[in-house]
mmCIF file with all atom_site columns, C-alpha atoms in Angstrom:
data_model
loop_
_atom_site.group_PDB
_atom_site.id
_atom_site.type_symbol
_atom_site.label_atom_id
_atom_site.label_alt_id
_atom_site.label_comp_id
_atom_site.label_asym_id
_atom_site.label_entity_id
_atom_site.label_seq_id
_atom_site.pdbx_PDB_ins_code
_atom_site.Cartn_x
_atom_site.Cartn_y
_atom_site.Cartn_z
_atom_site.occupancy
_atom_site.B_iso_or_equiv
_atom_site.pdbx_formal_charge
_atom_site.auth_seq_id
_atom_site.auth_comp_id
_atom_site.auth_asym_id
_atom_site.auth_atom_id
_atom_site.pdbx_PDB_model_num
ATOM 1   C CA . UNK A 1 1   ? -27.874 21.751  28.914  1.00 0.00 ? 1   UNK A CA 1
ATOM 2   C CA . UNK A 1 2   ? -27.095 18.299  27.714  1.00 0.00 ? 2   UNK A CA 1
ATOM 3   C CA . UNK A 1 3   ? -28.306 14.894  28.804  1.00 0.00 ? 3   UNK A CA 1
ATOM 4   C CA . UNK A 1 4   ? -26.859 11.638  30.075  1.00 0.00 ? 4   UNK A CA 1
ATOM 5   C CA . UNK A 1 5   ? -28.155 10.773  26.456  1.00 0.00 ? 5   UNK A CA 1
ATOM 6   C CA . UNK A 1 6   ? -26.268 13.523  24.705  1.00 0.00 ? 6   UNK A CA 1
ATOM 7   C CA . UNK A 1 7   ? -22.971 12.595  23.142  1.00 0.00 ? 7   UNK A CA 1
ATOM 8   C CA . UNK A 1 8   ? -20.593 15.528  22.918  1.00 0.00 ? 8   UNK A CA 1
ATOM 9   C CA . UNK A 1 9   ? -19.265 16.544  20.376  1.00 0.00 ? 9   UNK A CA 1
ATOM 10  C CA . UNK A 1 10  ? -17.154 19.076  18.554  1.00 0.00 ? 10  UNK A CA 1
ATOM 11  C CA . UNK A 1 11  ? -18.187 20.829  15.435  1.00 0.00 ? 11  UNK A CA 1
ATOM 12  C CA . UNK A 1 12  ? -15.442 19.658  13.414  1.00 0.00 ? 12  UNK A CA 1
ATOM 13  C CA . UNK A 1 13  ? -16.627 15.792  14.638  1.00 0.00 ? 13  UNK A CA 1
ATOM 14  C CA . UNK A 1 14  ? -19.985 16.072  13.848  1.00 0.00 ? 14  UNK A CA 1
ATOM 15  C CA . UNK A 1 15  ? -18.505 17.171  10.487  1.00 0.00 ? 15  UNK A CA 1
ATOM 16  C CA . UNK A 1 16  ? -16.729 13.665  10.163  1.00 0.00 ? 16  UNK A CA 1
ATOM 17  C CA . UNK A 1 17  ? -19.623 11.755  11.598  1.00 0.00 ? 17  UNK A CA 1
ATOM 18  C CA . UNK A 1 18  ? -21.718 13.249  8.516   1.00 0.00 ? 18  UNK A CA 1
ATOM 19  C CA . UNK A 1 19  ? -18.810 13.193  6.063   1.00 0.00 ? 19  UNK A CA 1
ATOM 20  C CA . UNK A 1 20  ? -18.632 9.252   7.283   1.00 0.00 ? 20  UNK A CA 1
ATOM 21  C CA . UNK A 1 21  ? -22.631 8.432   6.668   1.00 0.00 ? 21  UNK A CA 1
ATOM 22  C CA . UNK A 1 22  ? -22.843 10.408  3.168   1.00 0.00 ? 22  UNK A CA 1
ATOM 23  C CA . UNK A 1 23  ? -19.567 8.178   2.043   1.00 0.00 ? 23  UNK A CA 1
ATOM 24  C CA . UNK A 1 24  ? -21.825 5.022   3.410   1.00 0.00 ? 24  UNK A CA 1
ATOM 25  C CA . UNK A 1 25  ? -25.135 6.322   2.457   1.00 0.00 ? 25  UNK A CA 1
ATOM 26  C CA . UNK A 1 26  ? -23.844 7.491   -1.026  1.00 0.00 ? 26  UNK A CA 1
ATOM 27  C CA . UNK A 1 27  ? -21.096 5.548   -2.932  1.00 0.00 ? 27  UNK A CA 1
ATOM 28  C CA . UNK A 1 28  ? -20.114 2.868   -1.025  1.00 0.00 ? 28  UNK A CA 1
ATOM 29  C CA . UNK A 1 29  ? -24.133 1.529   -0.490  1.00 0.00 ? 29  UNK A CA 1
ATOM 30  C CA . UNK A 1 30  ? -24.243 2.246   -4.940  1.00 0.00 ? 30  UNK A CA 1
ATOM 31  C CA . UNK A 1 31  ? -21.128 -0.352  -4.868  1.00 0.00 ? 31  UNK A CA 1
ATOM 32  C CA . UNK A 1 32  ? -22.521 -3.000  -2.617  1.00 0.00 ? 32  UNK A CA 1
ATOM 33  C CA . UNK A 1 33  ? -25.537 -2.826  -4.742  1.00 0.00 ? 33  UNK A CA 1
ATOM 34  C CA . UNK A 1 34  ? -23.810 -3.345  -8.037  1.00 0.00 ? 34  UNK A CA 1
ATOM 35  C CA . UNK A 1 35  ? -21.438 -6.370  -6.259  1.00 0.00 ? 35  UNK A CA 1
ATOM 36  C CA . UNK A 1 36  ? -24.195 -7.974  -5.315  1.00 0.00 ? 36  UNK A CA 1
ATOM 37  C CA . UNK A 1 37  ? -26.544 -7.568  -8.296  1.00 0.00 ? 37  UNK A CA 1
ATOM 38  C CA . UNK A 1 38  ? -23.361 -9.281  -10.054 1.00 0.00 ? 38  UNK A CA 1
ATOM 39  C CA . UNK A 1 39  ? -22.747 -11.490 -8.425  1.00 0.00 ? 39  UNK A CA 1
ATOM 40  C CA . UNK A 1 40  ? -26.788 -12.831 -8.257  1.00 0.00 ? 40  UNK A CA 1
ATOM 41  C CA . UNK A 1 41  ? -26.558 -12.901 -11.992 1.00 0.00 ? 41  UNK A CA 1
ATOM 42  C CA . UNK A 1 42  ? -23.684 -15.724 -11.626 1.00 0.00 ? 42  UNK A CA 1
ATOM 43  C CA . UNK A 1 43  ? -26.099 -18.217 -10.972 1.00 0.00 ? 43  UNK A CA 1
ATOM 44  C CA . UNK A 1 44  ? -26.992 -20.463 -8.152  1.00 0.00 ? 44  UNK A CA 1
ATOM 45  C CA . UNK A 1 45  ? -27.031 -18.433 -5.011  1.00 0.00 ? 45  UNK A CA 1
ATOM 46  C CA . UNK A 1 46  ? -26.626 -21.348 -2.535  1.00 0.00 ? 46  UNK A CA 1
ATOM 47  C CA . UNK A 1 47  ? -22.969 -22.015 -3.201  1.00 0.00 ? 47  UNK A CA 1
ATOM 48  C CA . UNK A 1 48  ? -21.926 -18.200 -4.531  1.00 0.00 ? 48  UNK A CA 1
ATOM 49  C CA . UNK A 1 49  ? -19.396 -16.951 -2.097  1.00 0.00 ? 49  UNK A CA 1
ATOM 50  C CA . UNK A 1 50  ? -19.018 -13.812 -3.786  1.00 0.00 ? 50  UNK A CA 1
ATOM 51  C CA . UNK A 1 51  ? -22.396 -12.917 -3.284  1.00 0.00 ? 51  UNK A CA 1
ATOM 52  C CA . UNK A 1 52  ? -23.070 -13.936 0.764   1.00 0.00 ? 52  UNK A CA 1
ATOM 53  C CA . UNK A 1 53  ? -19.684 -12.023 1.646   1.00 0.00 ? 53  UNK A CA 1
ATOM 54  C CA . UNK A 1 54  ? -21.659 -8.927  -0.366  1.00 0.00 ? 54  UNK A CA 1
ATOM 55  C CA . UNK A 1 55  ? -24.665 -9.519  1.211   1.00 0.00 ? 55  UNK A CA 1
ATOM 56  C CA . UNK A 1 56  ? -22.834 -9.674  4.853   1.00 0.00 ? 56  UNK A CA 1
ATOM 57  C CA . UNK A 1 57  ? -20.890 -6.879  4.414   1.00 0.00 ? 57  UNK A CA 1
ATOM 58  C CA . UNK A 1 58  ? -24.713 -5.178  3.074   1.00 0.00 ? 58  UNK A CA 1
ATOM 59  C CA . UNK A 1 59  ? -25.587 -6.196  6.805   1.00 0.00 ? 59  UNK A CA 1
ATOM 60  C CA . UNK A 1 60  ? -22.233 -4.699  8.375   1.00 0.00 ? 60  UNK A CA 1
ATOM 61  C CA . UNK A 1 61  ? -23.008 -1.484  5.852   1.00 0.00 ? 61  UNK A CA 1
ATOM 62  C CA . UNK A 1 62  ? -26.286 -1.157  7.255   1.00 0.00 ? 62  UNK A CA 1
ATOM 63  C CA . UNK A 1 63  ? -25.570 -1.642  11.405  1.00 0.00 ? 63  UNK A CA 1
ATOM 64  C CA . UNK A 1 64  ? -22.531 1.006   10.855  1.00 0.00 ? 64  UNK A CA 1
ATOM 65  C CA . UNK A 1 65  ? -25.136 3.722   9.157   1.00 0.00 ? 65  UNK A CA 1
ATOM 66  C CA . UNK A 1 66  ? -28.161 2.889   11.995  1.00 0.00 ? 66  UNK A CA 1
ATOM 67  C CA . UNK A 1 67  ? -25.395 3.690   14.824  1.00 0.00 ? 67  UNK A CA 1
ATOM 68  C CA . UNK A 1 68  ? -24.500 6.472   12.859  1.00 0.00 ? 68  UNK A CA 1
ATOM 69  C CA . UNK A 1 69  ? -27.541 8.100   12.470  1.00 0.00 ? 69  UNK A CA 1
ATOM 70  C CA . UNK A 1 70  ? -28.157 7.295   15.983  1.00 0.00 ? 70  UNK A CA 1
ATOM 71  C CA . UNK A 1 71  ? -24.844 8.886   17.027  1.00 0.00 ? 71  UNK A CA 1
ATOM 72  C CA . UNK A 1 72  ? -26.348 12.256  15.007  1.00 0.00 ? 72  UNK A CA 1
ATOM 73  C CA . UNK A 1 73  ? -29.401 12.231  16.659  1.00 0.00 ? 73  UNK A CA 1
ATOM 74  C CA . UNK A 1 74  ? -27.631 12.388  19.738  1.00 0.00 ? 74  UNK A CA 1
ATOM 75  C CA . UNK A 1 75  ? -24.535 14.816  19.225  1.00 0.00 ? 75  UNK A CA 1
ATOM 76  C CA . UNK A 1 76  ? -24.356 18.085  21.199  1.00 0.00 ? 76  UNK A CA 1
ATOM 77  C CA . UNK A 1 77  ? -22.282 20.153  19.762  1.00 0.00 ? 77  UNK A CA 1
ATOM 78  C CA . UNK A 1 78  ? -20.195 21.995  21.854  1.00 0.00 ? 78  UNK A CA 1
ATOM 79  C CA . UNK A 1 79  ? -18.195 24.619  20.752  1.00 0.00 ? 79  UNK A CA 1
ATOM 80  C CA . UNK A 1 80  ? -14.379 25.028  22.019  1.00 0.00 ? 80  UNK A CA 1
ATOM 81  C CA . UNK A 1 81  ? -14.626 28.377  24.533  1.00 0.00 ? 81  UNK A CA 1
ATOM 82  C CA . UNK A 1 82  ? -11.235 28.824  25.493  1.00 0.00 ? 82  UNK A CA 1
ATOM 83  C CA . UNK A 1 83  ? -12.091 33.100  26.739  1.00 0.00 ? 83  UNK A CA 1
ATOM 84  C CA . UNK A 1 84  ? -12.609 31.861  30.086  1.00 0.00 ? 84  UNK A CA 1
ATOM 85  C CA . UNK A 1 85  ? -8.848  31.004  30.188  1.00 0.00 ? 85  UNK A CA 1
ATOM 86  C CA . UNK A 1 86  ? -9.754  27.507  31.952  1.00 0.00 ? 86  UNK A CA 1
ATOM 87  C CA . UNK A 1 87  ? -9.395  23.903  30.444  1.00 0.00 ? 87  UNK A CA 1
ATOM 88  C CA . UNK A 1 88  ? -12.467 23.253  28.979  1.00 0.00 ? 88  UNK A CA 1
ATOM 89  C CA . UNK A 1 89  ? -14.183 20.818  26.202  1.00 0.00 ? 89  UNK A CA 1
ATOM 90  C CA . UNK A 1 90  ? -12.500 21.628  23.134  1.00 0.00 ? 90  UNK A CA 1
ATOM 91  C CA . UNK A 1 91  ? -9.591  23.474  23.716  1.00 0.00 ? 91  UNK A CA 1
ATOM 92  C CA . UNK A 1 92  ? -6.264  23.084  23.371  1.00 0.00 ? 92  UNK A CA 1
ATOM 93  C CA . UNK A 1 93  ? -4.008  22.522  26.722  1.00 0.00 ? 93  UNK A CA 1
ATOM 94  C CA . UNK A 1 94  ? -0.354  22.149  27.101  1.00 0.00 ? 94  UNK A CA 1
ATOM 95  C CA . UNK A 1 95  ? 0.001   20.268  30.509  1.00 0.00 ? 95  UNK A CA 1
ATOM 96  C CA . UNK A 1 96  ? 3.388   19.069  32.394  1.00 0.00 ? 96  UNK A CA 1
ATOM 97  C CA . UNK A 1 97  ? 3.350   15.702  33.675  1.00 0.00 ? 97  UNK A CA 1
ATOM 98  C CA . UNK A 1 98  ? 5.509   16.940  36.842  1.00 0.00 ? 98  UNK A CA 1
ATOM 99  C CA . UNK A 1 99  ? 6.489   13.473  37.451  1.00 0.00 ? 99  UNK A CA 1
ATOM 100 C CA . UNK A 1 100 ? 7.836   12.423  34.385  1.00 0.00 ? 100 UNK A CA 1
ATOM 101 C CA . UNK A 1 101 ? 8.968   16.334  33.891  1.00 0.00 ? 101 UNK A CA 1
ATOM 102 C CA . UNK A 1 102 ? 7.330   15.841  30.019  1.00 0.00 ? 102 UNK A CA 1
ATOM 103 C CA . UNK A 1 103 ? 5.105   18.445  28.322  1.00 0.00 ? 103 UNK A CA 1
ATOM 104 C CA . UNK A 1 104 ? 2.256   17.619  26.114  1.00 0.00 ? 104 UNK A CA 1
ATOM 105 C CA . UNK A 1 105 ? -0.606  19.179  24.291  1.00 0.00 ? 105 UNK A CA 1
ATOM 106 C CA . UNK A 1 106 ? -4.361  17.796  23.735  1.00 0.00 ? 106 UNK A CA 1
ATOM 107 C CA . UNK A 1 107 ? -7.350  18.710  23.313  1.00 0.00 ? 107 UNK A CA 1
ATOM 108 C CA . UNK A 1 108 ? -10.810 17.656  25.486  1.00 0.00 ? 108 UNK A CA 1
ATOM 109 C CA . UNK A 1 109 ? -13.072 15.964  23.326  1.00 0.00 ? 109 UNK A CA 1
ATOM 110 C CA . UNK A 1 110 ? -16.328 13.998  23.186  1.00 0.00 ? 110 UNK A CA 1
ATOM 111 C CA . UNK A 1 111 ? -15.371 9.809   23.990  1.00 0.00 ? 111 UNK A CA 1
ATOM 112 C CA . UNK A 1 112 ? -16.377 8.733   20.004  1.00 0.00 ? 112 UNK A CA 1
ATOM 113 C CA . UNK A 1 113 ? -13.704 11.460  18.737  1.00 0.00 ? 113 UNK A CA 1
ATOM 114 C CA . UNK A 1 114 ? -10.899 10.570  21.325  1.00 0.00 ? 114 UNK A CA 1
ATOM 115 C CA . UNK A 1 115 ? -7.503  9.924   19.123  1.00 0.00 ? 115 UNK A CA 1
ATOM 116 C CA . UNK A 1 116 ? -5.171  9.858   21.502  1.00 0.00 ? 116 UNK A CA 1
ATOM 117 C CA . UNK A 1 117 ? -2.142  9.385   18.603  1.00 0.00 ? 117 UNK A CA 1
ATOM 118 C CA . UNK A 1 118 ? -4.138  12.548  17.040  1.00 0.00 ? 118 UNK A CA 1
ATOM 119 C CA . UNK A 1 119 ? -3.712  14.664  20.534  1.00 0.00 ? 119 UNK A CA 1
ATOM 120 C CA . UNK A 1 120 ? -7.637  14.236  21.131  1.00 0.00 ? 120 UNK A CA 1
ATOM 121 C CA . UNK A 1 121 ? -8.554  12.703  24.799  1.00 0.00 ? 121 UNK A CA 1
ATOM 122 C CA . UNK A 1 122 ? -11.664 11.813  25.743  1.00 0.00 ? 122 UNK A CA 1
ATOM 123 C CA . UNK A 1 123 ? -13.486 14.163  27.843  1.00 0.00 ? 123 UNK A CA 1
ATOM 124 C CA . UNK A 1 124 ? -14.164 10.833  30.012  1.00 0.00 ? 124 UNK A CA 1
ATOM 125 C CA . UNK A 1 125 ? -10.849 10.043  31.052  1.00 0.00 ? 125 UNK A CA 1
ATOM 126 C CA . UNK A 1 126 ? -9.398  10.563  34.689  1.00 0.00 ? 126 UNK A CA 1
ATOM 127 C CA . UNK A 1 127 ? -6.893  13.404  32.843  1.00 0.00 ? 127 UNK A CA 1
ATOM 128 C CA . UNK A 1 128 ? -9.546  15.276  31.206  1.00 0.00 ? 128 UNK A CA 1
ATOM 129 C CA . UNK A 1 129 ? -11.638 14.965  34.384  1.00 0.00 ? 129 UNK A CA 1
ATOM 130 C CA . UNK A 1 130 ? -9.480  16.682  36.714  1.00 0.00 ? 130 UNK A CA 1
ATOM 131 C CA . UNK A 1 131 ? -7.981  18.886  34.118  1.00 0.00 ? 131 UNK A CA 1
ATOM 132 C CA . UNK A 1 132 ? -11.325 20.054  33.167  1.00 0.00 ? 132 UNK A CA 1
ATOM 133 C CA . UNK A 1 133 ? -12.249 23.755  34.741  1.00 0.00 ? 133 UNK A CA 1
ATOM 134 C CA . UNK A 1 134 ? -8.226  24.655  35.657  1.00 0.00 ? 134 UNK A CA 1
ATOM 135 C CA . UNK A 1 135 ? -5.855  27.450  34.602  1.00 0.00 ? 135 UNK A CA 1
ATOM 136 C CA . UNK A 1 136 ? -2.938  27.794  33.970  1.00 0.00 ? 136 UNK A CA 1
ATOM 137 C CA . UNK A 1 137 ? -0.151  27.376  36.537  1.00 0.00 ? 137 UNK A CA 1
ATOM 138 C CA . UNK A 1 138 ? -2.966  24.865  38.307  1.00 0.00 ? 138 UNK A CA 1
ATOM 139 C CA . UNK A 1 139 ? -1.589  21.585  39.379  1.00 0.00 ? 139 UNK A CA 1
ATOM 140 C CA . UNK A 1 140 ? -3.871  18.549  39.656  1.00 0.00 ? 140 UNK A CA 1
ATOM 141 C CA . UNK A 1 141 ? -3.510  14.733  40.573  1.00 0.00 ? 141 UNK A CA 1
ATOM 142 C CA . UNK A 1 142 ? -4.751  11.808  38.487  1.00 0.00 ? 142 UNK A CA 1
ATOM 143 C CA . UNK A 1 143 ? -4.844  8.355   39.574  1.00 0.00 ? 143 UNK A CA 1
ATOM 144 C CA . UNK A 1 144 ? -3.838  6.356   36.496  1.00 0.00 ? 144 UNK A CA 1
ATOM 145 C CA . UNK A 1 145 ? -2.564  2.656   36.108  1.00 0.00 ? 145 UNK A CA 1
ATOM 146 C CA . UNK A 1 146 ? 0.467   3.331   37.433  1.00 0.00 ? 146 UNK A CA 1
ATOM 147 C CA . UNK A 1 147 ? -0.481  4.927   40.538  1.00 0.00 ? 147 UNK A CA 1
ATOM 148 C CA . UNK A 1 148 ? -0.784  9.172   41.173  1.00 0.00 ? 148 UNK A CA 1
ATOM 149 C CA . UNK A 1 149 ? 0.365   11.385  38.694  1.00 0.00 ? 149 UNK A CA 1
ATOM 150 C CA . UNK A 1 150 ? 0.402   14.869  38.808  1.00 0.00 ? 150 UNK A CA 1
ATOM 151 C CA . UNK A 1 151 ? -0.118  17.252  35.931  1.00 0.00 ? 151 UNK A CA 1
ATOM 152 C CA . UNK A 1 152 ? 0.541   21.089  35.400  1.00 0.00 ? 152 UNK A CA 1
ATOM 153 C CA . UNK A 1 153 ? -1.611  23.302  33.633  1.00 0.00 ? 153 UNK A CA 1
ATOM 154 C CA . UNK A 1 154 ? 0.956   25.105  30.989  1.00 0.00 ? 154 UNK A CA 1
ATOM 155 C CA . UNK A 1 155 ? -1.204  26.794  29.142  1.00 0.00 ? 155 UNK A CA 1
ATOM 156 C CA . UNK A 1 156 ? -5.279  26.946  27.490  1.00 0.00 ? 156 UNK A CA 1
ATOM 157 C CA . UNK A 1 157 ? -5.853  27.939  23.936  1.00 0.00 ? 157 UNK A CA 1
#
C-alpha cells in the first residue's frame, strides 16, 4: 500500500534514477573535484572565475544528488500488471480520442518519469485519471484545456 509520501515508480525508472546518481556520485563529482583543485592552484581565489563557477556548479551537483537520494528513498515500485486486462500503472494503452478520431499509445507512469514526447503520461494527469481501471472498448470523458474530450479504450498491454 503506498503513501501520499510514496512516489511511484516503474522498475525501469528507478533504474534511471540510480543510473542518474552513480553518474553524479561517481565521475562527474571525480571531475568537479579535479576542476576545482585546478583551478585553486591558479592563484588568488577572490577574482578566479574558473574556480566559483566550479564551486557553484559543486553546489548545483550536490542539491541534484540530495533530491535524488530523496526521490530513492521514496520510490514505490510498481510493477506494470496488465493480466487484469484494465488500464493500469504501467501498461501500455492504445486509446482513441473520439473527438479528434486520432489513436495513440502511452503508458501510465509515476509524475517524475512522465515524457510525454517518449509516450509516458503521468499517472497524475486528468487522462491517466479517468483512463485508469478501464477496458477495452470503455469510453471515458476528460476535461482538458480545451473543454471535454472523450477517449476510447483500444486496447491494454
Amino acid at each position: 500500500m503506498s503513501t501520499p509520501e510514496d512516489e511511484l515508480i516503474t522498475p525501469e525508472g528507478l533504474e534511471a534514477l540510480k543510473a542518474e546518481l552513480a553518474e553524479l556520485e561517481g565521475p562527474r563529482r571525480a571531475e568537479l573535484s579535479k576542476r576545482i583543485q585546478a583551478a585553486r592552484e591558479e592563484g588568488d581565489l577572490k577574482e578566479n572565475a574558473e574556480y566559483h563557477a566550479a564551486k557553484e556548479e559543486q553546489s548545483h551537483m550536490e542539491t541534484k544528488i540530495l533530491r535524488l537520494q530523496e526521490r530513492l528513498r521514496k520510490a514505490k515500485v510498481t510493477e506494470a500488471d496488465g493480466a487484469s486486462g484494465k488500464v493500469a500503472f504501467g501498461v501500455p494503452v492504445t486509446v482513441t480520442d473520439v473527438d479528434a478520431g486520432r489513436e495513440q499509445s502511452f503508458t501510465i507512469v509515476g509524475p517524475t518519469e512522465a515524457d510525454p514526447g517518449s509516450g509516458k503520461i503521468s499517472s497524475e494527469s486528468p487522462v491517466a485519471k479517468a483512463l485508469l481501471g478501464t477496458a477495452p472498448g470503455e469510453t471515458v470523458q476528460v476535461d482538458s484545456p480545451g473543454g471535454k474530450r472523450s477517449w476510447r479504450v483500444e486496447k491494454v498491454g
